[in-house]
CSV table of C-alpha atoms and ligand atoms in Angstrom, one decimal:
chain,number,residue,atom,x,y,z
A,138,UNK,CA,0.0,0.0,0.0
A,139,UNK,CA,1.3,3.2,-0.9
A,140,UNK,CA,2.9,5.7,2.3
A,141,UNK,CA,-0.2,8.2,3.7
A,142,UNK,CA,2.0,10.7,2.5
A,143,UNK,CA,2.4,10.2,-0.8
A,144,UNK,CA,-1.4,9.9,-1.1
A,145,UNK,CA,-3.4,12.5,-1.7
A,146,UNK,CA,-5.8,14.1,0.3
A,147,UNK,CA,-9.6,14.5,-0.2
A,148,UNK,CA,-12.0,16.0,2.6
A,149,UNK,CA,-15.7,16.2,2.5
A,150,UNK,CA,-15.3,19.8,0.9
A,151,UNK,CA,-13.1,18.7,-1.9
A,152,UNK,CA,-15.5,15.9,-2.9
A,153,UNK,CA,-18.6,18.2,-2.6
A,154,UNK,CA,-16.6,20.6,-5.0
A,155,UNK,CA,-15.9,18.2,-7.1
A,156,UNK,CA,-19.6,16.8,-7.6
A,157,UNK,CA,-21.4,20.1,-7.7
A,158,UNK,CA,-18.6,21.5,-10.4
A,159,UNK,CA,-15.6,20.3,-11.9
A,160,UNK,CA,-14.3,23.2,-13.0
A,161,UNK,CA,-14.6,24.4,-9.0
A,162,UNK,CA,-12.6,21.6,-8.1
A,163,UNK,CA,-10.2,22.3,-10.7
A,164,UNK,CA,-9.5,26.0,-10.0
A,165,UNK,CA,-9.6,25.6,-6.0
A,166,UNK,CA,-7.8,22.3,-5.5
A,167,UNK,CA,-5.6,21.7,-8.5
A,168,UNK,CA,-4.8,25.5,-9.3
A,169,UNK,CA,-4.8,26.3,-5.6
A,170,UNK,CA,-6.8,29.5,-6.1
A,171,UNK,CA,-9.3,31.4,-3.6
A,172,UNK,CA,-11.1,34.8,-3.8
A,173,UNK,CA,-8.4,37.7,-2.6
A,174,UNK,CA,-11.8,39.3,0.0
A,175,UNK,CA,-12.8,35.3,0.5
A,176,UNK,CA,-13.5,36.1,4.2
A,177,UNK,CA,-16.9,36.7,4.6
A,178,UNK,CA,-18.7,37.9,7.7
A,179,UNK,CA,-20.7,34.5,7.6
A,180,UNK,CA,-17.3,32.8,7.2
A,181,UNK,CA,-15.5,34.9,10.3
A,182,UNK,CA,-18.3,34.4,12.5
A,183,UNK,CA,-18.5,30.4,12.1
A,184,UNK,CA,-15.0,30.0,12.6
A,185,UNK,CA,-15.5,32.3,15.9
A,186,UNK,CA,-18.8,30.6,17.1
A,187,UNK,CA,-16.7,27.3,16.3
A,188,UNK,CA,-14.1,28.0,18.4
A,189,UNK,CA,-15.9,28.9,21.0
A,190,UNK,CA,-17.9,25.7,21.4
A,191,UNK,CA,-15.0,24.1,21.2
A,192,UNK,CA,-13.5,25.2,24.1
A,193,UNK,CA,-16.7,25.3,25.9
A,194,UNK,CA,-16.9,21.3,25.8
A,195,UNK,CA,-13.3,20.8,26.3
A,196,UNK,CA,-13.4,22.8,29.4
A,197,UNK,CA,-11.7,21.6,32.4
A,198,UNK,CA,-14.6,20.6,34.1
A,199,UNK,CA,-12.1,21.3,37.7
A,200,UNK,CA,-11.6,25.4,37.2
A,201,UNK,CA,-14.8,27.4,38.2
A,202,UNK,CA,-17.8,28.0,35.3
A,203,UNK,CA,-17.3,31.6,35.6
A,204,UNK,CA,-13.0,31.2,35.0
A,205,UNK,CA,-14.2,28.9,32.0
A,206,UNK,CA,-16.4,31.6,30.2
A,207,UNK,CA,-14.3,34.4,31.1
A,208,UNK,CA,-11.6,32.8,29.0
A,209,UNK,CA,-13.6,32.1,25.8
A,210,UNK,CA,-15.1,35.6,25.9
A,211,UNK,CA,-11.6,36.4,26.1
A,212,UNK,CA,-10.8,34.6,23.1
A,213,UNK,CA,-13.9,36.0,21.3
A,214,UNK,CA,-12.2,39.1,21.6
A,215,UNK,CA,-9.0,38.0,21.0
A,216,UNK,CA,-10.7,37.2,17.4
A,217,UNK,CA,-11.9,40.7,17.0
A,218,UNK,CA,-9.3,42.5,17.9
A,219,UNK,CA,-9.9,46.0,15.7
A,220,UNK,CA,-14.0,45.9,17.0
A,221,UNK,CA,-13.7,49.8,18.2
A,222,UNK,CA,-12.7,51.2,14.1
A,223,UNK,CA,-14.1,48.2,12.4
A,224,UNK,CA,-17.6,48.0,11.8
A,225,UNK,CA,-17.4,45.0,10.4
A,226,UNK,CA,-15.6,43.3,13.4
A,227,UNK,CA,-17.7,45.0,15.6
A,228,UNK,CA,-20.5,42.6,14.8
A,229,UNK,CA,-19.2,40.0,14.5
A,230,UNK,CA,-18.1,40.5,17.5
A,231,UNK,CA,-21.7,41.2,19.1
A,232,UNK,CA,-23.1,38.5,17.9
A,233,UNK,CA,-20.4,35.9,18.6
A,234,UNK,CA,-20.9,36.9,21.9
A,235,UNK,CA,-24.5,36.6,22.1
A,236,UNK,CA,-24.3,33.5,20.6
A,237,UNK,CA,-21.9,31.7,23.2
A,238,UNK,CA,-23.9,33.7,26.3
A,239,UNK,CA,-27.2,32.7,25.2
A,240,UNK,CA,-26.0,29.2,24.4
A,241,UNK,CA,-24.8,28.5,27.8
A,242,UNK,CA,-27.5,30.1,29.6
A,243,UNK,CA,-29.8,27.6,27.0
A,244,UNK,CA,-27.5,24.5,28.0
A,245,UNK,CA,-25.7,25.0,31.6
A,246,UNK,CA,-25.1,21.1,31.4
A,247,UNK,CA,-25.7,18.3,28.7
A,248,UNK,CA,-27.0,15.1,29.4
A,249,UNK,CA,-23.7,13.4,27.6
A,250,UNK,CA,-20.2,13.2,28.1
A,251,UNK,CA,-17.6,14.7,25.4
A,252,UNK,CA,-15.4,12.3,24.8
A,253,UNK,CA,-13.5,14.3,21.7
A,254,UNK,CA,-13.3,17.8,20.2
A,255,UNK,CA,-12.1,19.4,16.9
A,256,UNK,CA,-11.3,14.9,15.9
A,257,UNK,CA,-9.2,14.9,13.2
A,258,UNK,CA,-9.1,11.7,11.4
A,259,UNK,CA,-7.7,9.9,7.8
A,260,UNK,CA,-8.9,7.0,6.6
A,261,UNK,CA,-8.5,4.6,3.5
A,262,UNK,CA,-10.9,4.9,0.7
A,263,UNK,CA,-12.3,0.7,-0.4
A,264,UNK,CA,-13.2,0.1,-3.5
A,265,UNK,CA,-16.7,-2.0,-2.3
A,266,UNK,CA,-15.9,-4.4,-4.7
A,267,UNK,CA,-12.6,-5.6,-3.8
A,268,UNK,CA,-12.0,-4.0,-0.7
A,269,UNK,CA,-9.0,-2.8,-2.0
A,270,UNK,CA,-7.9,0.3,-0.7
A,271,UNK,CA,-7.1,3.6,-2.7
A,272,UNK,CA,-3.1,3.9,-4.2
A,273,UNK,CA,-3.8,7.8,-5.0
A,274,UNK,CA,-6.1,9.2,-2.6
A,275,UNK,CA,-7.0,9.3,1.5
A,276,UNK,CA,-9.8,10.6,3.2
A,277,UNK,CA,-9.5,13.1,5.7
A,278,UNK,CA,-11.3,15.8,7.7
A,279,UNK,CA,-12.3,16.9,10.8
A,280,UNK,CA,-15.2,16.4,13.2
A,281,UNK,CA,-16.5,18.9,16.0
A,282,UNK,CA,-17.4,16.1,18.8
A,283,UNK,CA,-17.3,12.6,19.6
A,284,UNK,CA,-20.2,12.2,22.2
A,285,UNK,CA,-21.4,9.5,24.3
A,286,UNK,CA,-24.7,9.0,25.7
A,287,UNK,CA,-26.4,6.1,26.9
A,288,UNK,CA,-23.9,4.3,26.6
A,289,UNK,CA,-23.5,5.0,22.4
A,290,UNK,CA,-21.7,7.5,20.7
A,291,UNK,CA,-22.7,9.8,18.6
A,292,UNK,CA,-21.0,12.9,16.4
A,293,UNK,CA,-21.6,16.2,17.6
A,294,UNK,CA,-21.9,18.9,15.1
A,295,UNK,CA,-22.6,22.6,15.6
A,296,UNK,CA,-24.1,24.4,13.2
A,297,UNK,CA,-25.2,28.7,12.9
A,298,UNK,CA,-28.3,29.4,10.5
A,299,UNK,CA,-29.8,32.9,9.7
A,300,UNK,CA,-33.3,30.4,10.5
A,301,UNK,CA,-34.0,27.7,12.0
A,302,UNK,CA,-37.0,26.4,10.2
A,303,UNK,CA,-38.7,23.2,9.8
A,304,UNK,CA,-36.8,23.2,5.9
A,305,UNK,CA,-33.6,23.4,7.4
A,306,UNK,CA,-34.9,20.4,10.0
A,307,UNK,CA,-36.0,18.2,7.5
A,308,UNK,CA,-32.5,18.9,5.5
A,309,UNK,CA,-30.5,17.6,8.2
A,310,UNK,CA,-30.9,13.7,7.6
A,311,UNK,CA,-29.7,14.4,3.5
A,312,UNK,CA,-26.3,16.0,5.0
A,313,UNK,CA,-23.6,14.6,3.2
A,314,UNK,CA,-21.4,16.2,4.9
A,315,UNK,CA,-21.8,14.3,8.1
A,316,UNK,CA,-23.2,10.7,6.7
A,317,UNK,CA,-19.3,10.9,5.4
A,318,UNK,CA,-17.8,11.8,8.5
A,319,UNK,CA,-19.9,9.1,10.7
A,320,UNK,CA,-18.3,6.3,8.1
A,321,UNK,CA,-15.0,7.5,8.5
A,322,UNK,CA,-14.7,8.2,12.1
A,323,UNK,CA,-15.8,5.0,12.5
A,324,UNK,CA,-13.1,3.1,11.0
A,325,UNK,CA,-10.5,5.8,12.3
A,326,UNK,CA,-11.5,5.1,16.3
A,327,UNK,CA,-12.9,1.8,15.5
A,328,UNK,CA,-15.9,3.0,17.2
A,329,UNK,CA,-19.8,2.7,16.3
A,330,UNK,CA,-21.1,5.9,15.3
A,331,UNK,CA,-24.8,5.3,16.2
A,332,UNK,CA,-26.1,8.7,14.9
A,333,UNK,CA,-25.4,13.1,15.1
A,334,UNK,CA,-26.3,15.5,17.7
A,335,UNK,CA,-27.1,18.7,15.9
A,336,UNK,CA,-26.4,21.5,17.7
A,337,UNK,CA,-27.9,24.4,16.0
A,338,UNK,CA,-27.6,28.2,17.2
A,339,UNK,CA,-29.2,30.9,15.5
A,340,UNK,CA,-27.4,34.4,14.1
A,341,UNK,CA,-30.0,37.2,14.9
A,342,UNK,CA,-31.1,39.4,12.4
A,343,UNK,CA,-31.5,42.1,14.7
A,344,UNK,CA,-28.8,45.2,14.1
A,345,UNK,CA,-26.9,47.9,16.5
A,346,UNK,CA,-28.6,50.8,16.1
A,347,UNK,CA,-26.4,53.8,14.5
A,348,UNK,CA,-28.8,57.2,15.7
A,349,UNK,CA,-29.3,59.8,13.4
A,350,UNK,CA,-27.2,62.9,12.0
A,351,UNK,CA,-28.7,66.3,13.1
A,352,UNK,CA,-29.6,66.6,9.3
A,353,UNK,CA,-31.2,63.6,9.2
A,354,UNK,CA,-33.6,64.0,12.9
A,355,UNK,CA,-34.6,67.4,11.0
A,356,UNK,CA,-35.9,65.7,7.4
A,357,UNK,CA,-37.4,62.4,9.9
A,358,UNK,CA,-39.0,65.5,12.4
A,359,UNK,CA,-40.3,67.3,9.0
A,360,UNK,CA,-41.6,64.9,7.7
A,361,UNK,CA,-43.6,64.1,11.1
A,362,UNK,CA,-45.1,66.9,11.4
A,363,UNK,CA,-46.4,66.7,7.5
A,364,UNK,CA,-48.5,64.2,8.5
A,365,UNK,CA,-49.5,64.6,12.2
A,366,UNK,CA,-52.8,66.8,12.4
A,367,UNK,CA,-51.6,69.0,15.0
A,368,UNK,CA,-48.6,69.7,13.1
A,369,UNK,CA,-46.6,69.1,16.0
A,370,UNK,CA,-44.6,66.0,17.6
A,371,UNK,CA,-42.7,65.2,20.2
A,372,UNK,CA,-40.0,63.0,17.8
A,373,UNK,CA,-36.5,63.2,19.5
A,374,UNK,CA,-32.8,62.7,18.0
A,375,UNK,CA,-31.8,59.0,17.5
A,376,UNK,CA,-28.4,58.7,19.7
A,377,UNK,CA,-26.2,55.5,18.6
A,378,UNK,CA,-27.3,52.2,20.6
A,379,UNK,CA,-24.4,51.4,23.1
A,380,UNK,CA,-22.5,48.2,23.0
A,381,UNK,CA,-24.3,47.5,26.3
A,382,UNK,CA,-27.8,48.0,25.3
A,383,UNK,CA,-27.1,46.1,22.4
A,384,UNK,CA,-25.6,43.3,24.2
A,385,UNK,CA,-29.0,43.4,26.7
A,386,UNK,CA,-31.3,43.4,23.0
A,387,UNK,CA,-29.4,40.5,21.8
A,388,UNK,CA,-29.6,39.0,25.3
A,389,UNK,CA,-33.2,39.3,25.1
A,390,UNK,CA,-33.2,37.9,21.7
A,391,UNK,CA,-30.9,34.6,22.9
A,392,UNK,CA,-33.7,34.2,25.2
A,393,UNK,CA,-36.2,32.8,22.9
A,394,UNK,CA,-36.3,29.1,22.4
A,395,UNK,CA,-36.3,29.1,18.5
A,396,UNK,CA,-33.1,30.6,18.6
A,397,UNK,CA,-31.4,27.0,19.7
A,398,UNK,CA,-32.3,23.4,18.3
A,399,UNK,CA,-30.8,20.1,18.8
A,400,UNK,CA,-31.8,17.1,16.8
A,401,UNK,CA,-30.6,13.8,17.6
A,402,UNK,CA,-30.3,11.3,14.1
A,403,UNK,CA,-29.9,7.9,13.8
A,404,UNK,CA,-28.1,6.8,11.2
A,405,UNK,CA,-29.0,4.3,8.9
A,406,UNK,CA,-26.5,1.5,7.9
A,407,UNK,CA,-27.8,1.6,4.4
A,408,UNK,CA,-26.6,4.9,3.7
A,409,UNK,CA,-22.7,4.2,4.0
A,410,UNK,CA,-23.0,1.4,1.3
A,411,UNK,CA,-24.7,3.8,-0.8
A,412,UNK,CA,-21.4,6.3,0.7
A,413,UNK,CA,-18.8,3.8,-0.4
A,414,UNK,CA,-20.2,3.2,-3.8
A,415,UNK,CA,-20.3,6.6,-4.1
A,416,UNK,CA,-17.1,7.8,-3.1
A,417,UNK,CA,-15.3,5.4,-4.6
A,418,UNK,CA,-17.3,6.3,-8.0
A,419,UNK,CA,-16.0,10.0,-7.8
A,420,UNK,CA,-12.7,9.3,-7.3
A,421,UNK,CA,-12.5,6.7,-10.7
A,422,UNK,CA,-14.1,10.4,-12.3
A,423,UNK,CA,-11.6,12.3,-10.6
A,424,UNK,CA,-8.8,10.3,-12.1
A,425,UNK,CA,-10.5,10.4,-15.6
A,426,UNK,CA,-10.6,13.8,-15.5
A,427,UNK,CA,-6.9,14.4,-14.4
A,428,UNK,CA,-6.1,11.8,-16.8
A,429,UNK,CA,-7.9,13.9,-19.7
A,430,UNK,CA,-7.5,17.3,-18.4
A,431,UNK,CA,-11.3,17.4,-18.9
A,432,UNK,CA,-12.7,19.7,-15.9
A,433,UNK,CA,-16.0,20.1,-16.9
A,434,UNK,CA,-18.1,23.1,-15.5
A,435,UNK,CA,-22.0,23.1,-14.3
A,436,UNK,CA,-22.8,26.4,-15.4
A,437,UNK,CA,-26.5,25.3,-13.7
A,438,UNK,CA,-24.6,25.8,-10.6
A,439,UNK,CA,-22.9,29.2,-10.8
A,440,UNK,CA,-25.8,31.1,-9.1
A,441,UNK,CA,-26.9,28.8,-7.1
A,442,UNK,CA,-27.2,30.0,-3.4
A,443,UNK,CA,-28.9,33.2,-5.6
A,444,UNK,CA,-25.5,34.3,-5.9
A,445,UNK,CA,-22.5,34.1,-8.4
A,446,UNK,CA,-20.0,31.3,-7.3
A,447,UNK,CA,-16.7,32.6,-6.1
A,448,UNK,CA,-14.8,31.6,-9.3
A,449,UNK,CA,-17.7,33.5,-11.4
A,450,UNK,CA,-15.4,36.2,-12.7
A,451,UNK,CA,-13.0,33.7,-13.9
A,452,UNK,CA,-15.0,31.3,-16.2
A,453,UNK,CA,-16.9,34.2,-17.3
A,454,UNK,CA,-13.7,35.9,-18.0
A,455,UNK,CA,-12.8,32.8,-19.8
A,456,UNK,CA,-10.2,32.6,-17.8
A,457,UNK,CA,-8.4,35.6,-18.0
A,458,UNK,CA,-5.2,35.9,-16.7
A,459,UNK,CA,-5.9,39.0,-15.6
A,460,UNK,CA,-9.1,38.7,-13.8
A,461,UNK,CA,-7.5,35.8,-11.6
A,462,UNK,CA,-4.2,38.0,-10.9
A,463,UNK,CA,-6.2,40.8,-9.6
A,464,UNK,CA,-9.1,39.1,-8.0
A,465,UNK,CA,-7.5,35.8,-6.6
A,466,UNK,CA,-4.1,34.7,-4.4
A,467,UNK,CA,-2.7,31.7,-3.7
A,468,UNK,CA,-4.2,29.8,-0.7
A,469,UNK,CA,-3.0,25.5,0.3
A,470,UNK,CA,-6.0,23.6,-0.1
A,471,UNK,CA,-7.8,22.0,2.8
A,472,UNK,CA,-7.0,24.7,4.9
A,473,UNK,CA,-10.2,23.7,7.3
A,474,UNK,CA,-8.0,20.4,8.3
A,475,UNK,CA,-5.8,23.3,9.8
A,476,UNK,CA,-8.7,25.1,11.2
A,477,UNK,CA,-9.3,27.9,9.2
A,478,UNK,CA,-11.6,27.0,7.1
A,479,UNK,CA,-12.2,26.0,3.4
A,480,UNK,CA,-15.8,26.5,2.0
A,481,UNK,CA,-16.6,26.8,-1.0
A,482,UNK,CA,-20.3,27.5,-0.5
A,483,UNK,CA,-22.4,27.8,2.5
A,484,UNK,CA,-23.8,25.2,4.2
A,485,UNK,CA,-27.4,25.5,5.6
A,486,UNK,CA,-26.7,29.5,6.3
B,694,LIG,S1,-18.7,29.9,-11.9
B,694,LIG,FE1,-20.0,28.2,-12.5
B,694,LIG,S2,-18.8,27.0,-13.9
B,694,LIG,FE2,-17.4,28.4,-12.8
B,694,LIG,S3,-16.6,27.2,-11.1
B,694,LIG,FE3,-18.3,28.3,-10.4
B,694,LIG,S4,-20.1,26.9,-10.6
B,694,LIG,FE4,-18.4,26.1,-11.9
């Protein structure tokens, strides 16, 4: 069998790239190239909220609750660290607050024991029919918890949605994502993954309020008392919303109950033989299309999240040389193995 480290790697992200669009996989993962401004707020703020439950359920359960959170809220703004001159940063910084507060006020204590956090695992890929494993390629990723509960264990998996709807329950058991991680964590810990524990946390809508310019009272206060009948009101000047009494609004907002979900899955046993067949499927296409140089795109899939892909400019450029030099750097692939994150496209936001 060939050394792990003259394989190469594929992760649930390159795979997904791969089967949505060729041509993604080819420009992210063979040419190495990611959007210069590819950090969006949605991406920042997972990668904080992550963090953050990670070293909530890694927590030494002997140093006091209140030491515990101070620490992680010192991280949080450890992650924000221009908040005070950068808007932008600022909430992100809010909300990943809110988030963690209400979260822990939501769940003081879990009725399961953490047995692993941030798991990273490789594992062979079989071809089902000879259970031969892979000479080119090896599977690995990264989970956010190994759980046990009643004596089972289960994967834990946080998640952050703009809603948390019955659509976005009744996507959960179609997950690829995790299906793929439950199969190989399995074989990596020689474990029995009996199922996922979703741990969903909302991201409020709701927005720091910024007060008005003088200018702008006057116009609102004009316009007022065009349509009051005693041409008079008793309007006053917005003033900005402090961090405080934002903090207290999202507070308030962290205290409703359909801001947090769990679901509990089981998983079915029939879905990793459909996983094996499948995997092992797009890895003979991934070869053919290395072999041929063929990466195909889905142009049925450039707008699909009702926005342009990030490579957009690029195959509608034709591939200007140009348009990449100025619009795209150089970044490793797989950079979410490192924890930094590598998504392409977002995943339930
Ligand atoms: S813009 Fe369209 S064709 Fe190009 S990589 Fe993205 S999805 Fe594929």
């Amino acid at each position: 069998m060939a050394d792990d480290r003259d394989r190469e790697t594929l992760t649930y992200s390159s795979i997904r790239a791969f089967r949505n669009c060729r041509k993604m996989y080819d420009l992210r993962y063979n040419q190495h190239l990611a959007p210069i401004d590819e950090d969006s707020e949605a991406q920042a703020l997972g990668t904080i909220f992550h963090g953050s439950m990670e070293r909530w359920h890694r927590r030494d359960m002997a140093i006091p609750v209140g030491q515990a959170i101070n620490a992680i809220l010192e991280y949080i703004d450890g992650a924000c660290p221009d908040r005070i001159t950068d808007d932008r940063q600022k909430k992100i910084w809010h909300l990943a607050r809110a988030m963690f507060l209400g979260y822990i006020k939501k769940y003081p204590s879990d009725a399961f024991d953490v047995v692993a956090v941030e798991k990273a695992f490789e594992s062979e890929i079989v071809n089902p029919e000879t259970d031969h494993s892979s000479r080119t390629f090896i599977m690995r990723g990264k989970v956010d918890g190994i759980i046990v509960k009643d004596g089972k264990h289960y994967l834990l998996e946080h998640k952050s949605a703009a809603t948390i709807d019955g659509n976005y329950i009744d996507r959960l058991p179609m997950d690829f994502q995790i299906i793929l991680y439950s199969d190989y964590i399995e074989r990596f810990m020689n474990i029995r993954i009996a199922g996922i524990l979703y741990n969903v946390v909302g991201k409020a809508q709701i927005k720091q309020g910024k007060g008005e310019t003088v200018e702008e009272f006057q116009k609102r206060r004009a316009e007022l008392i065009a349509k009051s009948k005693t041409g008079k009101t008793s309007a006053k000047q917005w003033v900005p919303e402090s961090d405080e009494e934002f903090q207290e609004r999202l507070a308030k907002k962290y205290s409703e109950n359909d801001m947090f979900h769990r679901e509990m899955l089981i998983i079915s046993r029939e879905n990793f033989d459909v996983l094996h067949s499948e995997i092992w499927e797009l890895t003979q296409q991934l070869l053919l299309a290395r072999r041929t140089g063929q990466w195909y795109m889905n142009t049925d899939y450039c707008f699909h999240y009702n926005r342009p892909c990030m490579y957009f400019p690029i195959c509608r450029s034709g591939g200007n040389p140009l348009v990449i030099e100025n619009r795209y750097r150089i970044v490793p692939p797989h950079s979410e193995l490192d924890g930094a994150g590598d998504n392409l496209e977002p995943m339930f936001t």
